[in-house]
Coordinates of C-alpha atoms and ligand atoms in Angstrom, one line a residue:
M13 CA -23.0 -153.6 65.1
V14 CA -22.4 -151.0 62.4
A15 CA -19.2 -151.8 62.3
D16 CA -19.7 -155.1 60.9
T17 CA -18.6 -154.6 57.8
A18 CA -15.3 -153.2 58.2
I19 CA -11.5 -155.2 57.0
W20 CA -10.5 -155.6 60.5
R21 CA -12.2 -159.4 61.9
D22 CA -10.9 -160.6 58.3
Q23 CA -7.6 -160.0 59.0
L24 CA -7.7 -162.4 62.5
T25 CA -6.7 -165.8 63.1
P26 CA -9.7 -167.8 64.2
A27 CA -8.4 -168.3 67.6
E28 CA -8.7 -164.0 67.4
V29 CA -12.1 -164.1 66.3
A30 CA -12.6 -166.5 69.0
Q31 CA -11.7 -164.6 71.4
L32 CA -14.1 -162.1 70.7
G33 CA -17.1 -163.8 71.3
R34 CA -15.7 -165.5 74.9
G35 CA -18.1 -166.6 77.1
A36 CA -21.3 -166.1 75.7
G37 CA -23.9 -165.6 77.9
V38 CA -22.4 -166.7 81.0
I39 CA -21.3 -165.2 84.0
P40 CA -18.2 -167.0 85.2
L41 CA -17.9 -165.1 88.4
S42 CA -20.9 -163.8 90.3
K43 CA -18.8 -162.1 93.1
P44 CA -15.1 -160.4 90.9
D45 CA -13.7 -157.9 93.1
I46 CA -13.7 -155.6 90.4
L47 CA -16.4 -155.6 87.8
V48 CA -15.7 -153.9 84.3
V49 CA -18.6 -152.5 82.0
G50 CA -18.0 -153.0 77.9
G51 CA -15.9 -154.1 76.2
G52 CA -14.4 -152.0 73.9
I53 CA -10.2 -150.6 73.9
A54 CA -11.3 -149.1 77.1
G55 CA -13.3 -151.8 79.3
V56 CA -10.5 -154.7 77.8
A57 CA -7.6 -152.4 78.4
T58 CA -8.6 -152.2 82.1
A59 CA -9.4 -155.5 83.0
A60 CA -6.2 -156.6 81.2
A61 CA -4.0 -154.3 83.8
C62 CA -6.2 -154.6 86.9
H63 CA -5.7 -158.5 86.0
E64 CA -2.1 -157.8 85.4
A65 CA -1.5 -155.3 88.2
G66 CA -3.2 -158.2 91.5
L67 CA -6.3 -156.6 92.6
G68 CA -7.9 -159.4 92.3
S69 CA -10.7 -161.4 90.3
V70 CA -11.8 -159.2 87.6
L71 CA -15.1 -160.2 85.1
L72 CA -15.3 -157.9 81.8
I73 CA -19.2 -158.5 80.5
E74 CA -19.8 -156.9 77.1
A75 CA -23.2 -156.6 75.6
G76 CA -22.8 -158.2 71.9
R77 CA -19.3 -159.2 70.9
L78 CA -15.8 -157.2 72.2
G79 CA -15.3 -155.0 69.6
A80 CA -18.8 -154.6 68.9
G81 CA -18.9 -150.2 69.6
A82 CA -16.7 -147.7 68.2
T83 CA -13.6 -149.7 69.1
G84 CA -14.5 -152.1 66.0
G85 CA -14.7 -149.5 63.3
A86 CA -11.7 -147.2 64.0
A87 CA -9.1 -146.8 61.7
G88 CA -6.6 -147.4 65.0
L89 CA -4.2 -144.9 63.9
L90 CA -1.8 -144.7 68.0
T91 CA -0.2 -140.5 66.2
P92 CA 0.1 -138.7 69.1
E93 CA 2.3 -135.6 68.2
P94 CA 0.8 -134.1 65.0
H95 CA -2.1 -133.5 68.4
E96 CA 0.2 -130.8 69.1
W97 CA -1.2 -128.9 66.7
S98 CA -4.8 -129.2 67.3
D99 CA -5.7 -130.2 71.6
P100 CA -4.3 -128.5 74.7
Q101 CA -0.9 -129.7 77.0
P102 CA -2.3 -132.6 79.2
F103 CA -4.4 -134.1 76.2
V104 CA -0.9 -134.7 74.0
D105 CA 0.9 -135.6 76.8
L106 CA -1.5 -138.5 78.0
A107 CA -1.4 -139.3 74.0
R108 CA 2.1 -139.7 74.0
A109 CA 2.4 -141.8 77.6
S110 CA -0.6 -144.2 75.7
L111 CA 1.7 -145.1 72.4
D112 CA 4.6 -145.3 75.5
R113 CA 2.7 -148.3 77.5
W114 CA 1.1 -149.3 73.7
S115 CA 4.7 -150.3 73.7
L116 CA 5.0 -151.5 76.2
L117 CA 1.7 -154.0 76.1
D118 CA 3.5 -155.3 72.6
Q119 CA 6.4 -156.4 74.6
S120 CA 4.5 -158.0 77.3
V121 CA 0.8 -159.7 76.2
P122 CA 2.0 -163.2 74.4
G123 CA 1.8 -162.1 70.7
G124 CA 2.4 -158.4 71.4
V125 CA -0.4 -156.5 70.7
G126 CA -0.5 -156.3 66.9
L127 CA 1.2 -152.8 66.5
V128 CA 2.4 -151.6 63.5
E129 CA 5.0 -148.8 63.5
L130 CA 4.5 -146.1 60.4
D131 CA 5.0 -142.7 59.8
W132 CA 3.2 -139.9 59.4
I133 CA 3.3 -137.1 56.7
G134 CA 0.9 -134.5 57.3
L135 CA 0.6 -132.6 54.1
A136 CA 0.0 -128.9 53.4
P137 CA -1.5 -127.2 50.5
D138 CA 0.2 -124.4 51.8
P139 CA 3.3 -123.2 53.1
G140 CA 0.8 -122.0 56.8
G141 CA -1.3 -124.9 56.8
F142 CA 0.4 -125.8 59.5
A143 CA 0.7 -123.5 62.8
P144 CA 4.2 -122.3 63.4
H145 CA 4.8 -124.0 66.8
L146 CA 7.3 -126.9 66.8
Q147 CA 7.6 -130.1 68.3
P148 CA 11.2 -131.6 68.2
S149 CA 9.4 -134.9 66.9
V150 CA 8.8 -132.9 63.3
E151 CA 10.5 -132.7 59.8
W152 CA 10.1 -130.0 57.8
L153 CA 8.7 -131.0 54.0
D154 CA 9.1 -129.3 51.3
P155 CA 7.1 -130.4 48.3
A156 CA 10.3 -132.3 46.7
D157 CA 11.4 -133.9 49.5
V158 CA 7.3 -134.7 49.8
A159 CA 7.2 -135.8 45.4
S160 CA 9.7 -138.4 46.6
L161 CA 7.8 -139.9 50.0
V162 CA 4.7 -140.1 47.9
P163 CA 4.6 -140.8 44.8
G164 CA 1.8 -139.2 42.7
L165 CA 0.4 -136.9 43.9
A166 CA -2.3 -134.4 42.1
R167 CA 0.3 -131.6 43.1
P168 CA 2.9 -130.0 44.9
M169 CA 2.6 -130.0 48.3
A170 CA 4.7 -129.1 51.6
G171 CA 4.5 -131.0 54.5
A172 CA 5.4 -132.4 57.9
L173 CA 7.0 -135.4 58.7
I174 CA 6.8 -137.4 62.0
R175 CA 8.4 -140.6 63.0
H176 CA 7.7 -143.6 65.4
Q177 CA 4.5 -143.6 65.0
A178 CA 2.2 -146.3 64.7
R179 CA -1.4 -148.9 64.4
V180 CA -2.9 -151.7 64.9
N181 CA -6.0 -153.6 64.3
P182 CA -7.8 -152.3 66.9
L183 CA -9.6 -156.4 66.6
R184 CA -6.8 -157.8 66.9
S185 CA -5.4 -156.0 69.8
L186 CA -8.8 -157.1 71.6
A187 CA -8.9 -160.3 71.3
R188 CA -4.4 -160.5 72.5
L189 CA -5.6 -158.4 75.4
A190 CA -8.7 -160.9 76.1
A191 CA -7.1 -163.9 75.6
G192 CA -5.1 -162.9 78.8
L193 CA -8.7 -162.3 80.7
P194 CA -9.7 -165.2 82.7
A195 CA -13.5 -163.8 82.5
V196 CA -14.7 -162.1 79.6
A197 CA -18.6 -162.5 79.3
T198 CA -20.0 -161.3 76.4
G199 CA -23.8 -161.3 75.1
I200 CA -24.7 -159.8 78.8
A201 CA -26.0 -156.5 79.2
A202 CA -25.7 -154.6 82.6
V203 CA -29.4 -152.9 82.9
S204 CA -29.8 -151.3 86.8
V205 CA -27.2 -150.7 90.0
T206 CA -28.9 -151.4 94.0
V207 CA -26.6 -148.7 95.5
R208 CA -26.6 -148.5 99.4
G209 CA -24.2 -145.8 101.4
E210 CA -22.3 -144.7 98.7
R211 CA -21.6 -148.3 97.1
I212 CA -22.7 -150.2 94.5
A213 CA -24.0 -153.2 96.5
S214 CA -24.8 -154.6 93.1
V215 CA -25.1 -155.2 88.6
S216 CA -28.7 -156.7 87.7
T217 CA -27.5 -157.7 84.0
T218 CA -29.9 -159.3 81.1
S219 CA -28.1 -162.8 83.0
G220 CA -28.9 -162.3 86.5
A221 CA -27.3 -160.1 89.0
I222 CA -23.3 -159.7 90.0
Q223 CA -21.9 -158.1 93.3
P224 CA -18.5 -156.7 92.4
G225 CA -16.3 -155.6 95.4
A226 CA -15.4 -152.6 92.8
V227 CA -16.9 -150.8 89.0
V228 CA -15.4 -149.3 86.2
F229 CA -18.1 -148.2 83.6
A230 CA -16.5 -148.4 79.7
T231 CA -19.4 -148.1 77.3
G232 CA -18.7 -146.1 75.4
L233 CA -21.5 -143.0 75.8
P234 CA -21.6 -142.4 79.9
P235 CA -23.2 -145.5 81.1
L236 CA -27.6 -145.0 81.5
L237 CA -27.9 -147.8 84.2
D238 CA -31.0 -147.3 86.3
G239 CA -30.1 -146.8 90.1
L240 CA -27.0 -145.2 88.8
A241 CA -27.2 -141.2 88.9
I242 CA -24.4 -140.2 86.2
D243 CA -25.6 -137.7 84.1
L244 CA -23.2 -136.2 81.5
P245 CA -23.4 -133.8 78.1
A246 CA -22.7 -136.8 75.2
S247 CA -23.2 -137.9 71.5
Q248 CA -21.8 -139.6 69.3
V249 CA -20.2 -138.4 65.5
K250 CA -20.7 -140.8 62.5
G251 CA -18.2 -142.1 60.9
H252 CA -17.2 -143.6 57.4
L253 CA -14.6 -145.8 56.3
L254 CA -13.0 -147.6 54.0
A255 CA -10.0 -150.1 52.1
T256 CA -9.6 -150.4 49.2
E257 CA -8.8 -153.5 46.9
P258 CA -4.7 -153.7 47.6
T259 CA -2.9 -151.4 44.8
A260 CA 1.3 -151.4 43.8
L261 CA 1.5 -147.8 44.6
R262 CA 3.3 -147.9 47.7
L263 CA 2.4 -144.3 50.2
P264 CA 5.2 -144.6 53.6
G265 CA 3.0 -145.2 56.4
T266 CA 0.4 -142.9 56.6
V267 CA -0.4 -139.8 54.3
A268 CA -2.7 -137.4 56.3
P269 CA -5.4 -136.7 55.1
V270 CA -5.0 -139.3 51.9
A271 CA -4.6 -142.1 53.0
T272 CA -2.8 -145.2 55.6
Q273 CA -1.3 -147.7 53.4
L274 CA -2.1 -151.7 55.3
E275 CA -0.3 -154.4 55.0
D276 CA -0.9 -156.0 51.6
G277 CA -1.3 -152.6 49.8
R278 CA -4.9 -151.4 50.3
L279 CA -5.6 -147.9 51.0
L280 CA -7.3 -147.2 54.5
V281 CA -9.1 -143.8 53.8
G282 CA -11.3 -141.9 55.4
G283 CA -13.1 -140.9 58.5
T284 CA -15.6 -138.1 57.8
F285 CA -17.5 -136.7 60.4
D286 CA -21.0 -137.1 60.1
T287 CA -22.3 -134.9 62.0
G288 CA -26.3 -135.3 62.8
D289 CA -26.4 -138.3 60.6
E290 CA -27.9 -141.0 63.5
T291 CA -28.6 -143.8 61.2
P292 CA -26.7 -147.1 61.8
Q293 CA -26.3 -147.5 57.7
V294 CA -23.4 -147.0 55.4
R295 CA -24.7 -144.6 52.5
P296 CA -23.1 -145.1 49.0
E297 CA -23.1 -141.1 48.6
V298 CA -21.0 -140.9 51.7
I299 CA -17.9 -143.6 50.3
D300 CA -17.8 -142.3 46.7
S301 CA -17.3 -139.3 48.3
I302 CA -13.9 -140.0 50.0
L303 CA -13.2 -142.4 46.6
A304 CA -13.7 -139.4 44.9
G305 CA -11.0 -136.7 47.7
L306 CA -8.4 -139.8 47.0
Y307 CA -8.6 -139.5 43.4
A308 CA -8.3 -136.1 43.5
A309 CA -5.2 -135.9 45.5
L310 CA -3.4 -139.5 44.2
P311 CA -4.4 -139.7 40.7
A312 CA -2.8 -142.6 40.2
V313 CA -5.4 -144.7 41.9
R314 CA -8.2 -143.8 39.9
G315 CA -10.3 -146.3 39.5
L316 CA -9.3 -148.3 42.8
K317 CA -12.6 -149.6 44.0
A318 CA -13.6 -149.6 47.5
A319 CA -13.6 -153.3 48.4
Y320 CA -14.3 -152.6 52.3
Q321 CA -16.8 -149.8 53.5
W322 CA -18.2 -149.3 57.0
C323 CA -19.3 -146.8 59.7
C324 CA -19.7 -146.2 63.3
F325 CA -19.9 -143.8 66.0
R326 CA -17.6 -141.3 68.1
P327 CA -18.4 -141.2 71.3
R328 CA -18.1 -137.5 72.3
H329 CA -18.6 -135.2 75.5
P330 CA -18.7 -131.2 73.9
D331 CA -15.4 -130.7 75.2
G332 CA -13.9 -133.5 73.3
R333 CA -12.6 -134.8 75.7
P334 CA -12.6 -138.2 77.4
V335 CA -13.8 -138.9 81.2
I336 CA -12.1 -140.5 83.5
D337 CA -13.1 -140.4 87.0
R338 CA -14.8 -141.9 89.4
V339 CA -18.7 -142.4 89.2
P340 CA -19.7 -138.7 91.6
G341 CA -20.6 -140.0 94.7
L342 CA -20.1 -143.4 94.8
A343 CA -16.3 -145.0 96.3
N344 CA -16.2 -148.2 94.1
A345 CA -17.8 -147.5 91.7
W346 CA -15.3 -145.6 88.0
L347 CA -16.0 -144.3 83.8
T348 CA -14.5 -143.8 81.4
S349 CA -16.0 -142.4 78.4
G350 CA -16.3 -140.2 75.7
H351 CA -13.0 -141.1 74.3
Y352 CA -14.0 -139.6 70.6
R353 CA -11.2 -139.5 67.6
T354 CA -8.2 -140.7 70.0
G355 CA -10.2 -143.8 72.4
I356 CA -7.9 -146.9 70.6
L357 CA -4.5 -144.3 71.6
M358 CA -6.0 -144.0 74.9
A359 CA -7.2 -147.1 75.8
P360 CA -3.8 -148.0 77.8
I361 CA -3.4 -144.9 79.9
T362 CA -6.9 -144.5 80.4
A363 CA -6.5 -148.6 81.9
Q364 CA -3.6 -147.4 83.7
V365 CA -4.9 -144.0 85.3
L366 CA -7.7 -146.6 86.2
C367 CA -6.0 -149.3 88.1
H368 CA -3.7 -147.1 90.1
W369 CA -6.7 -145.4 91.0
I370 CA -8.8 -148.5 92.4
G371 CA -5.3 -149.4 94.0
A372 CA -4.0 -146.9 95.3
G373 CA -7.6 -145.6 96.4
Q374 CA -6.2 -142.2 95.5
P375 CA -6.8 -140.7 91.6
P376 CA -3.2 -140.3 90.0
A377 CA -1.8 -136.9 88.8
E378 CA -2.9 -137.7 85.6
A379 CA -6.9 -138.2 85.8
D380 CA -6.7 -134.4 86.8
A381 CA -7.8 -132.5 83.8
W382 CA -10.4 -135.9 83.1
S383 CA -12.7 -135.4 86.0
S384 CA -16.2 -135.6 85.0
A385 CA -16.3 -132.3 87.5
R386 CA -15.8 -130.1 84.1
F387 CA -19.1 -130.0 83.3
G388 CA -20.5 -129.3 86.9
D389 CA -22.4 -131.5 89.2
R390 CA -25.2 -132.9 86.9
R391 CA -26.8 -135.6 89.5
P392 CA -30.5 -135.1 90.9
A393 CA -30.9 -133.4 94.1
Ligands
LIG2 C1 -14.6 -143.7 61.9 C2 -14.0 -144.1 63.3 C3 -12.4 -143.9 63.5 C4 -11.9 -143.8 64.2 N1 -10.3 -144.0 64.1 C5 -9.5 -144.0 65.1 C6 -8.2 -143.8 65.6 O1 -7.5 -144.0 64.0 N2 -7.1 -143.5 66.5 C7 -8.2 -144.0 67.8 O2 -7.2 -143.6 68.7 N3 -9.6 -144.0 68.0 C8 -10.1 -143.8 66.8 N4 -11.8 -143.8 66.8 C9 -12.5 -143.7 68.1 C10 -12.3 -144.6 68.4 O3 -13.2 -146.1 67.4 C11 -12.9 -144.7 69.6 O4 -12.4 -143.6 70.8 C12 -12.9 -146.0 71.1 O5 -12.9 -146.9 70.3 C13 -14.2 -146.1 72.3 O6 -13.7 -147.2 73.3 P1 -14.5 -147.6 74.1 O7 -13.4 -148.8 74.9 O8 -14.7 -146.2 74.9 O9 -15.4 -147.6 72.7 P2 -16.3 -148.9 72.1 O10 -15.5 -149.3 71.6 O11 -17.3 -147.9 71.8 O12 -17.1 -149.7 73.8 C14 -18.7 -149.5 75.2 C15 -18.5 -150.7 75.1 O13 -19.4 -151.3 75.8 C16 -20.8 -151.9 75.5 N5 -21.7 -151.6 76.3 C17 -22.2 -151.0 76.4 N6 -23.3 -150.3 77.5 C18 -23.4 -151.8 77.8 C19 -23.9 -152.5 79.0 N7 -24.8 -151.5 79.4 N8 -23.4 -153.6 79.5 C20 -22.4 -154.1 78.1 N9 -21.2 -153.6 77.8 C21 -22.4 -152.2 77.5 C22 -21.0 -152.0 73.9 O14 -21.4 -152.7 73.0 C23 -19.4 -151.5 73.1 O15 -18.7 -152.4 72.8 C24 -12.3 -144.1 66.0 C25 -13.9 -143.7 65.7 C26 -14.5 -143.8 64.3 C27 -15.5 -144.1 64.4

């Protein structure tokens, strides 16, 4: 629960807060067609997609509250385009398709999922700061353009503007998606599985056994359950974030790497990459360094205080990319893990890939790049 002090929960309505703790300690369905283990954004989006697709009865279980893991502490940015500079094409394609799906969800889910469209401006201290490779969505800004869009910068900088990106309050999106699910149980952890032949016959939980037709593990890191032979290399990378008091300064959406402005004028700043720090506590010195970076970039907000400060852990595979796959050796179990820095962005398309695969029995084309086989077959002989 390291993200408990994040700003997101305070922005929710009481009905949305109630959704996050739905079905506490009670399994409403012991023989679901599909059991989803893990109530972060990947699990909730997958359960919602399977339910919408009419794949039968869907039960979601979560060890804590919905959003108790990385999801509850994420910045919530849905910005696929800048990944063109840093990631391979299949990743960028998946990210773009996922932002499209976020827009569809915002239209189809009652009340929407809280999608906020924003412009992304990346600051480059020197003109060579961005690779020469240009996607059509980028508008180049000279220092005068940047200065007119981002008032109060410490020094003139060129930049890149990308329109039509987005962000969400990740807990609001979770709550809105979960509201459409008939069967959600929180405070229930999967503990072990019983495998018969090539199928999971039963999942033992802290509140009794479940006999599912199919299982999706969306546990952030790969699931560690007795009886389940999954051995994927993975680790966690801690990150700190803060939200300031409201400020009168107006930023256009996200100004990377400085800040993102929220609805009420607060600035969302971070997150850090605190490699090697496994402690769940917020470190005041990291918060101070985030604030120092903000003041150095934007002297106009010097003295603005952090009203919220929190940290959480990004689940990561060694290549920094997710796994979206059938569990090796099993016919009725799937997993998604290691969404690292972009799990909120990638959730709807991940859900779609898994839902198609479960429904059709065949992997969709997008799944190829995200197989766990890229780490070799590490199952015990
Ligand atoms: C500082 C920071 C900033 C970030 N910013 C962004 C961003 O701007 N945009 C973006 O797209 N991504 C961002 N991320 C990444 C994003 O938070 C993660 O990639 C995403 O939340 C992963 O979602 P998930 O559902 O896979 O995992 P999680 O949110 O960790 O959910 C997994 C859930 O499974 C549950 N669980 C685990 N084991 C069991 C079990 N045995 N039984 C039952 N339940 C179980 C856990 O309790 C947990 O709730 C950020 C992350 C951090 C740390």
